């Protein structure tokens, strides 16, 4: 009698005899015996724990990162932090950097409790980098699960994106806002997938809006913008597909949900982005008035500044061979075209192999979306090295000219190429499961990758020059100066040539060759696993598991090379504790003397500390005319560029005087008129400016120049104590010089400044605070009066004769109204989430009840059996 098949055994059950027969593997396939739930748990645990091999100190809670950018942030935000601790209110204006600027460019305001406040409260000590990496890995895994991928391909893709070398680099550098924004991007894309394809459209709207809300909240708009470009390419593809399939009506509905999700997320972040939008036109990212007047402005960053850190064309090789251009500048090995770099955007050797398989073999059109977006962003990363292409986008594409560091586009390239690699894995898995995977179908992709790896292993020393542009000339100049020789002399050239050929180039060749060989070995190992699976000597599950482990080893090894751990400190040290250790005795001296019985502090110039690109330790301790910011006020930058370092002393003393600059610190005394040494020890010298003007002062005359350029140039030769320079086209009020006038600051803070004034003649008062029109208001005897932009940077007010109280208040509408809007839409988003959860609960309950009813009806239909 023919044996019947077990009624509950499915056709593809791994325990069935058919599958056992069709899989002549020497190793039983245990993976398929696990339930999907256990597979997910195992792989997610693996993804969450693998970063611990790169950051063991942080994952063990023994240390934390307080890297360069974190230190700069803390010092820059110190006045805001102190004000918040003292008053419980947001400062809104940072008084300690660049003579004052809006604080929302520095630190998040706490005007309302954002949803992410609860996440930070839950994970205060273990937040960076563990939680963002978990969020990112989980998001990628979830996205690929939605797209129908098996667990192992999903996990390998999540690992490849999460630990692509740029991520450990930004962790070590302290780019926390960038890391957090990036971590929510996979969830944004998952939300797009659900909204555009899933039957659960409301759930898709919620995921899309909530993830975008969190990404925007990180306030690193550059990351969000870059990935929105990728989504724009995808959206264009989906729109064309909807038109081709005549599903316009359905697509319009789904598009409406996407727009709604985007608007809700943006509205939930109204407060920071409205303020940032207002500020952008006055910052260096909005362009310079001075350049705009001469027709050289683009309404954005200067092209040289924006295209700094452009990826070199040949340097794209570092996507697969990380040390091909020397790796990192930290160890002096990097010789690529950028000024310096912390490391490459390494994709991973086996990811490259799977990318080629996916590109050649994966079915469907979706891979071309990611190929197009990945290629486009790769071209953007070239910046000035593909100038004719990128300048078009810089001039005409919305917001493109607001961002710098083109190489950062490669985070999108890596993301897109990994998704194609995931498609390659899916194709392998599907072909293997259907018994359709043949060696012949693998000849082309494996041949390309093995051929590429073999070529570079054999010939990379002949392909690359291993010399940085201008490197020989720079070394020749240095050697010539040391020995008082002509840098073009034969003696100097021979010495440099010998040094390059015997010391520098061989070491660079060695590093590139070593990584090329490593690349070849990894490709060979991955190819071997695929061939074993194709010949059915190994289960595809084991082949992919092997590739997952190899990729983890690959990315952990390379990631550890470029993770800067110099910023690691004991876990019990706060950011402030770290900065306290950097404060020198001369900084404490200035701190003790900046008030001098006044309620307002003098400013200082830390001239020996790269003052306009560094906030540590000066801005942490006292108000500085310098600081650290990638978005300074543009008119302040104009003065730095054209009027600060001028005059026969090499520094514009008049600008220092009008900026209330009482102290200069430097390693040694400077012969500046009007300055005297008040502190001199081993850590440096402090000089007191005896001509520094107070916080408020009157002038005897007003002058108006014909242009912006003339106004800035006038700062090089004027006496701010007697003359005020107004902007072109200003109306000059009538004033009368008099000795019977006085002003006294009675209250000084980032939100309000009160001044008592006495004068027997119409006068003009200058306040040594930076002019910013969006939010600062002046009230003379409680009646609003005009704030007149003075000396290009400062504020002036016309004061009639008499006794007056002048009050300056900083109450930007973008903050007040924006906070209310943000609070409202965060609540709306939570309500949408509640509706989604309620809907899922009701559907699940109905399904369970339906199943119960079906079982009951089934039992009734079965006749009773005789005992």
mmCIF file of C-alpha atoms in Angstrom, residues 352-361 427-428 438-452 523 527 530:
data_model
loop_
_atom_site.group_PDB
_atom_site.id
_atom_site.type_symbol
_atom_site.label_atom_id
_atom_site.label_comp_id
_atom_site.label_asym_id
_atom_site.label_seq_id
_atom_site.Cartn_x
_atom_site.Cartn_y
_atom_site.Cartn_z
ATOM 1 C CA UNK A 352 30.616 44.524 -4.133
ATOM 2 C CA UNK A 353 30.378 40.879 -5.237
ATOM 3 C CA UNK A 354 26.660 40.728 -4.439
ATOM 4 C CA UNK A 355 26.120 44.142 -6.021
ATOM 5 C CA UNK A 356 27.476 42.841 -9.339
ATOM 6 C CA UNK A 357 25.275 39.742 -9.073
ATOM 7 C CA UNK A 358 22.232 41.886 -8.342
ATOM 8 C CA UNK A 359 23.029 44.300 -11.137
ATOM 9 C CA UNK A 360 23.357 41.533 -13.726
ATOM 10 C CA UNK A 361 20.906 38.903 -12.539
ATOM 11 C CA UNK A 427 18.066 36.181 -6.602
ATOM 12 C CA UNK A 428 20.602 33.623 -5.352
ATOM 13 C CA UNK A 438 23.490 27.007 -12.230
ATOM 14 C CA UNK A 439 27.193 27.684 -12.476
ATOM 15 C CA UNK A 440 26.657 29.012 -15.969
ATOM 16 C CA UNK A 441 24.438 31.820 -14.667
ATOM 17 C CA UNK A 442 27.236 32.822 -12.272
ATOM 18 C CA UNK A 443 30.087 32.915 -14.788
ATOM 19 C CA UNK A 444 29.595 36.565 -15.748
ATOM 20 C CA UNK A 445 29.111 38.210 -12.297
ATOM 21 C CA UNK A 446 31.739 36.061 -10.592
ATOM 22 C CA UNK A 447 34.089 36.548 -13.514
ATOM 23 C CA UNK A 448 33.745 40.346 -13.325
ATOM 24 C CA UNK A 449 34.338 40.524 -9.581
ATOM 25 C CA UNK A 450 37.172 37.990 -9.514
ATOM 26 C CA UNK A 451 38.748 39.643 -12.537
ATOM 27 C CA UNK A 452 38.508 43.070 -10.915
ATOM 28 C CA UNK A 523 35.986 37.895 -3.124
ATOM 29 C CA UNK A 527 32.614 33.219 -4.655
ATOM 30 C CA UNK A 530 28.238 30.710 -3.793
#
